[in-house]
PDB file of C-alpha atoms in Angstrom:
ATOM      1  CA  MET O1321     198.113  27.417 201.823  1.00  0.00           C
ATOM      2  CA  THR O1322     195.963  24.535 203.035  1.00  0.00           C
ATOM      3  CA  SER O1323     195.184  21.751 200.563  1.00  0.00           C
ATOM      4  CA  PHE O1324     192.479  19.101 200.886  1.00  0.00           C
ATOM      5  CA  ASP O1325     191.975  15.591 199.579  1.00  0.00           C
ATOM      6  CA  LEU O1326     189.602  12.654 200.124  1.00  0.00           C
ATOM      7  CA  VAL O1327     191.248   9.230 200.137  1.00  0.00           C
ATOM      8  CA  HIS O1328     190.639   5.615 201.100  1.00  0.00           C
ATOM      9  CA  PRO O1329     192.457   4.740 204.355  1.00  0.00           C
ATOM     10  CA  LYS O1330     194.513   2.117 202.491  1.00  0.00           C
ATOM     11  CA  GLU O1331     196.083   4.883 200.404  1.00  0.00           C
ATOM     12  CA  LEU O1332     197.918   6.251 203.440  1.00  0.00           C
ATOM     13  CA  SER O1333     201.179   4.652 204.540  1.00  0.00           C
ATOM     14  CA  ALA O1334     201.920   3.420 208.043  1.00  0.00           C
ATOM     15  CA  ASP O1335     204.097   6.496 208.577  1.00  0.00           C
ATOM     16  CA  GLU O1336     201.304   8.824 207.415  1.00  0.00           C
ATOM     17  CA  TRP O1337     198.850   7.143 209.774  1.00  0.00           C
ATOM     18  CA  ARG O1338     201.328   7.613 212.609  1.00  0.00           C
ATOM     19  CA  GLN O1339     201.454  11.319 211.759  1.00  0.00           C
ATOM     20  CA  LEU O1340     197.650  11.518 211.853  1.00  0.00           C
ATOM     21  CA  GLN O1341     197.654   9.625 215.137  1.00  0.00           C
ATOM     22  CA  ALA O1342     200.116  12.160 216.568  1.00  0.00           C
ATOM     23  CA  LEU O1343     197.885  14.956 215.289  1.00  0.00           C
ATOM     24  CA  SER O1344     194.887  13.381 217.014  1.00  0.00           C
ATOM     25  CA  ARG O1345     196.872  12.971 220.243  1.00  0.00           C
ATOM     26  CA  GLU O1346     197.926  16.622 220.163  1.00  0.00           C
ATOM     27  CA  SER O1347     194.432  17.912 219.354  1.00  0.00           C
ATOM     28  CA  PHE O1348     192.597  15.864 221.987  1.00  0.00           C
ATOM     29  CA  GLY O1349     195.300  16.676 224.516  1.00  0.00           C
ATOM     30  CA  GLU O1350     194.605  20.364 223.937  1.00  0.00           C
ATOM     31  CA  GLN O1351     190.789  20.046 224.071  1.00  0.00           C
ATOM     32  CA  LEU O1352     190.248  17.591 226.909  1.00  0.00           C
ATOM     33  CA  ASP O1353     190.951  18.131 230.588  1.00  0.00           C
ATOM     34  CA  ARG O1354     192.429  14.662 230.950  1.00  0.00           C
ATOM     35  CA  PRO O1355     195.868  13.359 231.962  1.00  0.00           C
ATOM     36  CA  GLN O1356     198.210  12.386 229.157  1.00  0.00           C
ATOM     37  CA  GLU O1357     197.935   8.665 229.893  1.00  0.00           C
ATOM     38  CA  GLU O1358     194.175   8.811 229.278  1.00  0.00           C
ATOM     39  CA  ILE O1359     194.664  10.719 226.028  1.00  0.00           C
ATOM     40  CA  ASP O1360     197.123   8.002 225.021  1.00  0.00           C
ATOM     41  CA  VAL O1361     194.503   5.306 225.666  1.00  0.00           C
ATOM     42  CA  LEU O1362     191.899   7.247 223.670  1.00  0.00           C
ATOM     43  CA  THR O1363     194.225   7.557 220.689  1.00  0.00           C
ATOM     44  CA  SER O1364     195.809   4.073 221.026  1.00  0.00           C
ATOM     45  CA  TRP O1365     199.144   5.884 221.149  1.00  0.00           C
ATOM     46  CA  HIS O1366     201.104   2.844 222.262  1.00  0.00           C
ATOM     47  CA  ASP O1367     199.551   0.606 219.587  1.00  0.00           C
ATOM     48  CA  ALA O1368     200.048   2.304 216.237  1.00  0.00           C
ATOM     49  CA  ALA O1369     199.098  -0.859 214.345  1.00  0.00           C
ATOM     50  CA  ARG O1370     195.685  -1.021 216.026  1.00  0.00           C
ATOM     51  CA  TYR O1371     195.059   2.661 215.362  1.00  0.00           C
ATOM     52  CA  ARG O1372     195.871   2.209 211.668  1.00  0.00           C
ATOM     53  CA  GLU O1373     194.054  -1.097 211.164  1.00  0.00           C
ATOM     54  CA  SER O1374     190.904   0.105 212.925  1.00  0.00           C
ATOM     55  CA  ARG O1375     190.661   2.901 210.384  1.00  0.00           C
ATOM     56  CA  ILE O1376     191.461   0.771 207.356  1.00  0.00           C
ATOM     57  CA  ASP O1377     188.795  -1.678 208.573  1.00  0.00           C
ATOM     58  CA  PRO O1378     186.597  -0.286 211.379  1.00  0.00           C
ATOM     59  CA  ASN O1379     184.894  -3.701 211.624  1.00  0.00           C
ATOM     60  CA  SER O1380     187.993  -4.830 213.542  1.00  0.00           C
ATOM     61  CA  GLU O1381     186.712  -2.827 216.532  1.00  0.00           C
ATOM     62  CA  VAL O1382     183.147  -4.209 216.543  1.00  0.00           C
ATOM     63  CA  GLY O1383     182.467  -5.750 219.942  1.00  0.00           C
ATOM     64  CA  LYS O1384     185.468  -3.896 221.363  1.00  0.00           C
ATOM     65  CA  ARG O1385     185.437  -0.110 221.071  1.00  0.00           C
ATOM     66  CA  PHE O1386     182.239  -0.205 218.977  1.00  0.00           C
ATOM     67  CA  ASN O1387     178.948  -1.860 219.885  1.00  0.00           C
ATOM     68  CA  ALA O1388     178.274  -5.398 218.695  1.00  0.00           C
ATOM     69  CA  ASN O1389     175.937  -6.053 215.728  1.00  0.00           C
ATOM     70  CA  GLN O1390     177.494  -3.229 213.707  1.00  0.00           C
ATOM     71  CA  SER O1391     178.840  -3.311 210.162  1.00  0.00           C
ATOM     72  CA  PHE O1392     180.959  -0.692 208.417  1.00  0.00           C
ATOM     73  CA  SER O1393     181.877  -0.133 204.778  1.00  0.00           C
ATOM     74  CA  ARG O1394     183.367   2.505 202.462  1.00  0.00           C
ATOM     75  CA  PRO O1395     185.722   4.148 204.965  1.00  0.00           C
ATOM     76  CA  ARG O1396     187.221   7.432 203.786  1.00  0.00           C
ATOM     77  CA  VAL O1397     189.547  10.064 205.132  1.00  0.00           C
ATOM     78  CA  ALA O1398     189.393  13.759 204.271  1.00  0.00           C
ATOM     79  CA  ILE O1399     192.827  15.218 204.907  1.00  0.00           C
ATOM     80  CA  ALA O1400     194.131  18.778 205.154  1.00  0.00           C
ATOM     81  CA  THR O1401     197.784  19.570 204.545  1.00  0.00           C
ATOM     82  CA  ASP O1402     199.839  22.742 204.836  1.00  0.00           C
ATOM     83  CA  GLY O1403     202.907  22.140 202.724  1.00  0.00           C
ATOM     84  CA  PRO O1404     204.295  18.752 203.771  1.00  0.00           C
ATOM     85  CA  ASP O1405     202.438  18.685 207.110  1.00  0.00           C
ATOM     86  CA  PHE O1406     199.056  17.240 208.035  1.00  0.00           C
ATOM     87  CA  VAL O1407     196.979  19.858 209.841  1.00  0.00           C
ATOM     88  CA  GLY O1408     193.615  18.072 210.010  1.00  0.00           C
ATOM     89  CA  PHE O1409     191.581  15.065 209.015  1.00  0.00           C
ATOM     90  CA  ALA O1410     188.048  13.707 209.181  1.00  0.00           C
ATOM     91  CA  TYR O1411     187.299   9.989 209.245  1.00  0.00           C
ATOM     92  CA  SER O1412     183.914   8.683 208.105  1.00  0.00           C
ATOM     93  CA  ALA O1413     182.363   5.444 206.907  1.00  0.00           C
ATOM     94  CA  ASP O1414     179.004   3.890 206.092  1.00  0.00           C
ATOM     95  CA  ASN O1415     177.414   2.122 209.067  1.00  0.00           C
ATOM     96  CA  VAL O1416     174.415  -0.085 209.791  1.00  0.00           C
ATOM     97  CA  SER O1417     173.270  -2.118 212.778  1.00  0.00           C
ATOM     98  CA  GLY O1418     171.190  -5.271 212.949  1.00  0.00           C
ATOM     99  CA  SER O1419     170.809  -8.512 214.842  1.00  0.00           C
ATOM    100  CA  ASN O1420     172.357 -10.666 212.092  1.00  0.00           C
ATOM    101  CA  LYS O1421     174.511 -10.438 208.983  1.00  0.00           C
ATOM    102  CA  LEU O1422     171.581 -10.690 206.566  1.00  0.00           C
ATOM    103  CA  LYS O1423     169.753  -7.752 208.140  1.00  0.00           C
ATOM    104  CA  ARG O1424     172.908  -5.673 208.107  1.00  0.00           C
ATOM    105  CA  PHE O1425     173.576  -6.635 204.469  1.00  0.00           C
ATOM    106  CA  MET O1426     170.093  -5.559 203.390  1.00  0.00           C
ATOM    107  CA  LYS O1427     170.357  -2.261 205.273  1.00  0.00           C
ATOM    108  CA  MET O1428     173.718  -1.557 203.675  1.00  0.00           C
ATOM    109  CA  ARG O1429     172.072  -1.740 200.236  1.00  0.00           C
ATOM    110  CA  ASN O1430     169.563   1.007 201.100  1.00  0.00           C
ATOM    111  CA  ALA O1431     170.885   4.581 201.382  1.00  0.00           C
ATOM    112  CA  HIS O1432     168.024   5.557 203.700  1.00  0.00           C
ATOM    113  CA  SER O1433     169.037   2.946 206.299  1.00  0.00           C
ATOM    114  CA  ARG O1434     172.798   3.193 205.736  1.00  0.00           C
ATOM    115  CA  TYR O1435     174.228   5.877 207.989  1.00  0.00           C
ATOM    116  CA  LEU O1436     177.114   8.152 207.112  1.00  0.00           C
ATOM    117  CA  TRP O1437     179.036   7.869 210.368  1.00  0.00           C
ATOM    118  CA  PHE O1438     181.605  10.423 211.514  1.00  0.00           C
ATOM    119  CA  ARG O1439     184.215   8.839 213.728  1.00  0.00           C
ATOM    120  CA  GLU O1440     186.379  11.893 214.267  1.00  0.00           C
ATOM    121  CA  VAL O1441     187.215  15.351 212.998  1.00  0.00           C
ATOM    122  CA  VAL O1442     190.640  16.553 214.124  1.00  0.00           C
ATOM    123  CA  VAL O1443     192.438  19.853 213.479  1.00  0.00           C
ATOM    124  CA  ARG O1444     195.860  20.847 214.776  1.00  0.00           C
ATOM    125  CA  PRO O1445     195.423  23.384 217.607  1.00  0.00           C
ATOM    126  CA  ASP O1446     197.224  26.214 215.821  1.00  0.00           C
ATOM    127  CA  HIS O1447     194.989  25.764 212.746  1.00  0.00           C
ATOM    128  CA  GLN O1448     191.641  25.646 214.536  1.00  0.00           C
ATOM    129  CA  ARG O1449     188.883  28.219 213.932  1.00  0.00           C
ATOM    130  CA  SER O1450     190.084  28.724 210.368  1.00  0.00           C
ATOM    131  CA  GLY O1451     187.368  26.774 208.539  1.00  0.00           C
ATOM    132  CA  ILE O1452     189.388  23.576 208.145  1.00  0.00           C
ATOM    133  CA  ALA O1453     186.996  21.394 210.178  1.00  0.00           C
ATOM    134  CA  THR O1454     184.021  22.689 208.176  1.00  0.00           C
ATOM    135  CA  HIS O1455     185.720  21.946 204.873  1.00  0.00           C
ATOM    136  CA  LEU O1456     186.779  18.470 206.013  1.00  0.00           C
ATOM    137  CA  GLY O1457     183.209  17.750 207.089  1.00  0.00           C
ATOM    138  CA  ARG O1458     181.850  19.005 203.785  1.00  0.00           C
ATOM    139  CA  MET O1459     184.228  16.804 201.796  1.00  0.00           C
ATOM    140  CA  SER O1460     183.227  13.777 203.875  1.00  0.00           C
ATOM    141  CA  LEU O1461     179.531  14.451 203.255  1.00  0.00           C
ATOM    142  CA  TYR O1462     180.083  14.820 199.526  1.00  0.00           C
ATOM    143  CA  GLY O1463     181.739  11.392 199.679  1.00  0.00           C
ATOM    144  CA  GLY O1464     178.418   9.842 200.737  1.00  0.00           C
ATOM    145  CA  GLN O1465     174.907   9.870 199.302  1.00  0.00           C
ATOM    146  CA  PRO O1466     172.667  12.976 199.648  1.00  0.00           C
ATOM    147  CA  TRP O1467     169.833  11.197 201.450  1.00  0.00           C
ATOM    148  CA  GLN O1468     171.955   9.166 203.835  1.00  0.00           C
ATOM    149  CA  PRO O1469     171.227   9.941 207.498  1.00  0.00           C
ATOM    150  CA  VAL O1470     174.329  11.109 209.356  1.00  0.00           C
ATOM    151  CA  THR O1471     175.522  10.053 212.810  1.00  0.00           C
ATOM    152  CA  ALA O1472     178.202  11.097 215.257  1.00  0.00           C
ATOM    153  CA  TYR O1473     178.933  10.103 218.847  1.00  0.00           C
ATOM    154  CA  ILE O1474     179.969  12.923 221.162  1.00  0.00           C
ATOM    155  CA  TRP O1475     181.025  13.446 224.795  1.00  0.00           C
ATOM    156  CA  PRO O1476     179.105  16.591 225.786  1.00  0.00           C
ATOM    157  CA  ASP O1477     180.628  16.749 229.267  1.00  0.00           C
ATOM    158  CA  GLU O1478     184.130  16.700 227.776  1.00  0.00           C
ATOM    159  CA  ILE O1479     183.739  18.894 224.661  1.00  0.00           C
ATOM    160  CA  ARG O1480     180.948  21.213 225.697  1.00  0.00           C
ATOM    161  CA  PHE O1481     180.480  23.206 222.500  1.00  0.00           C
ATOM    162  CA  MET O1482     179.828  20.142 220.354  1.00  0.00           C
ATOM    163  CA  PRO O1483     176.081  19.599 221.074  1.00  0.00           C
ATOM    164  CA  ASP O1484     175.161  23.155 220.015  1.00  0.00           C
ATOM    165  CA  THR O1485     177.430  22.958 216.980  1.00  0.00           C
ATOM    166  CA  LEU O1486     175.726  19.792 215.775  1.00  0.00           C
ATOM    167  CA  ARG O1487     172.204  21.001 216.557  1.00  0.00           C
ATOM    168  CA  LYS O1488     172.777  23.935 214.206  1.00  0.00           C
ATOM    169  CA  LEU O1489     173.502  21.331 211.505  1.00  0.00           C
ATOM    170  CA  THR O1490     170.125  19.534 212.142  1.00  0.00           C
ATOM    171  CA  PHE O1491     171.523  16.822 214.452  1.00  0.00           C
ATOM    172  CA  LYS O1492     169.425  15.625 217.387  1.00  0.00           C
ATOM    173  CA  GLY O1493     170.313  13.353 220.293  1.00  0.00           C
ATOM    174  CA  THR O1494     168.904   9.840 219.930  1.00  0.00           C
ATOM    175  CA  GLY O1495     170.349   8.047 222.961  1.00  0.00           C
ATOM    176  CA  GLU O1496     173.211   7.936 225.395  1.00  0.00           C
ATOM    177  CA  GLN O1497     175.369   5.552 227.375  1.00  0.00           C
ATOM    178  CA  GLU O1498     178.469   5.589 229.538  1.00  0.00           C
ATOM    179  CA  VAL O1499     181.686   4.453 227.859  1.00  0.00           C
ATOM    180  CA  ASN O1500     185.261   3.822 228.975  1.00  0.00           C
ATOM    181  CA  VAL O1501     187.129   5.443 226.101  1.00  0.00           C
ATOM    182  CA  PHE O1502     189.911   6.662 228.397  1.00  0.00           C
ATOM    183  CA  GLY O1503     190.708   3.257 229.868  1.00  0.00           C
ATOM    184  CA  GLU O1504     189.144   0.826 232.297  1.00  0.00           C
ATOM    185  CA  ASP O1505     190.637   2.636 235.302  1.00  0.00           C
ATOM    186  CA  ALA O1506     189.460   6.085 234.191  1.00  0.00           C
ATOM    187  CA  GLN O1507     186.146   7.737 234.974  1.00  0.00           C
ATOM    188  CA  PRO O1508     183.512   6.711 232.358  1.00  0.00           C
ATOM    189  CA  VAL O1509     182.132   9.448 230.136  1.00  0.00           C
ATOM    190  CA  ARG O1510     178.624  10.142 228.902  1.00  0.00           C
ATOM    191  CA  GLN O1511     178.419   9.429 225.180  1.00  0.00           C
ATOM    192  CA  VAL O1512     175.487  10.800 223.181  1.00  0.00           C
ATOM    193  CA  ARG O1513     174.471   9.536 219.760  1.00  0.00           C
ATOM    194  CA  MET O1514     173.585  12.427 217.448  1.00  0.00           C
ATOM    195  CA  GLU O1515     171.724  11.952 214.174  1.00  0.00           C
ATOM    196  CA  ALA O1516     170.846  14.249 211.270  1.00  0.00           C
ATOM    197  CA  PRO O1517     168.137  13.293 208.721  1.00  0.00           C
ATOM    198  CA  SER O1518     170.364  13.573 205.644  1.00  0.00           C
ATOM    199  CA  ALA O1519     173.838  14.463 204.416  1.00  0.00           C
ATOM    200  CA  TYR O1520     172.223  17.013 202.088  1.00  0.00           C
ATOM    201  CA  GLY O1521     170.469  18.701 204.995  1.00  0.00           C
ATOM    202  CA  VAL O1522     173.712  18.997 206.949  1.00  0.00           C
ATOM    203  CA  LEU O1523     175.492  20.432 203.915  1.00  0.00           C
ATOM    204  CA  ILE O1524     172.977  23.211 203.341  1.00  0.00           C
ATOM    205  CA  HIS O1525     173.281  24.292 206.986  1.00  0.00           C
ATOM    206  CA  MET O1526     177.083  24.487 206.846  1.00  0.00           C
ATOM    207  CA  LYS O1527     178.753  27.865 206.614  1.00  0.00           C
ATOM    208  CA  GLY O1528     182.222  28.894 205.575  1.00  0.00           C
TER     209      GLY O1528
END
């Protein structure tokens, strides 16, 4: 039987984060038509400390993997377990952008300008299409505020079903850019920013 919980990233040990990292590596390796070395770059497989720290404090990746002039707060992880094993997780946090710290601070105080940002939703391949991803997403949304807008960044040329899935949940594309998430020597991918008007609106369109 699958169990679910919502925790702060600090509550998970280094070993538990390594297990989630391995789960992410396995899941993306199954979904993406990419060589293993590129999957390893995407999931920071050879730098477990960076993977863990960037989820405990996503601000550590601002200006690196994430665009500059971003601020993150209230990170949370919805986790799914089957007995002793992790079978899925969803990482989310509050996010704002602005040209200086004061602007970002003021936006962070206002739920209407503070985005609920989904970084990743991962389910072990043999547990997919069983409602786990939906439940993890729902838990993450309940962890925010009802009127917070929601964002996610997707690679529609890599995971082709994702745009339609998000559109059914009221998300719309608001911009795109090319990114090198698979390494500097790999082919860049098209990344699309998707936004939904509110966490409440996404929740009422969820099924399962």
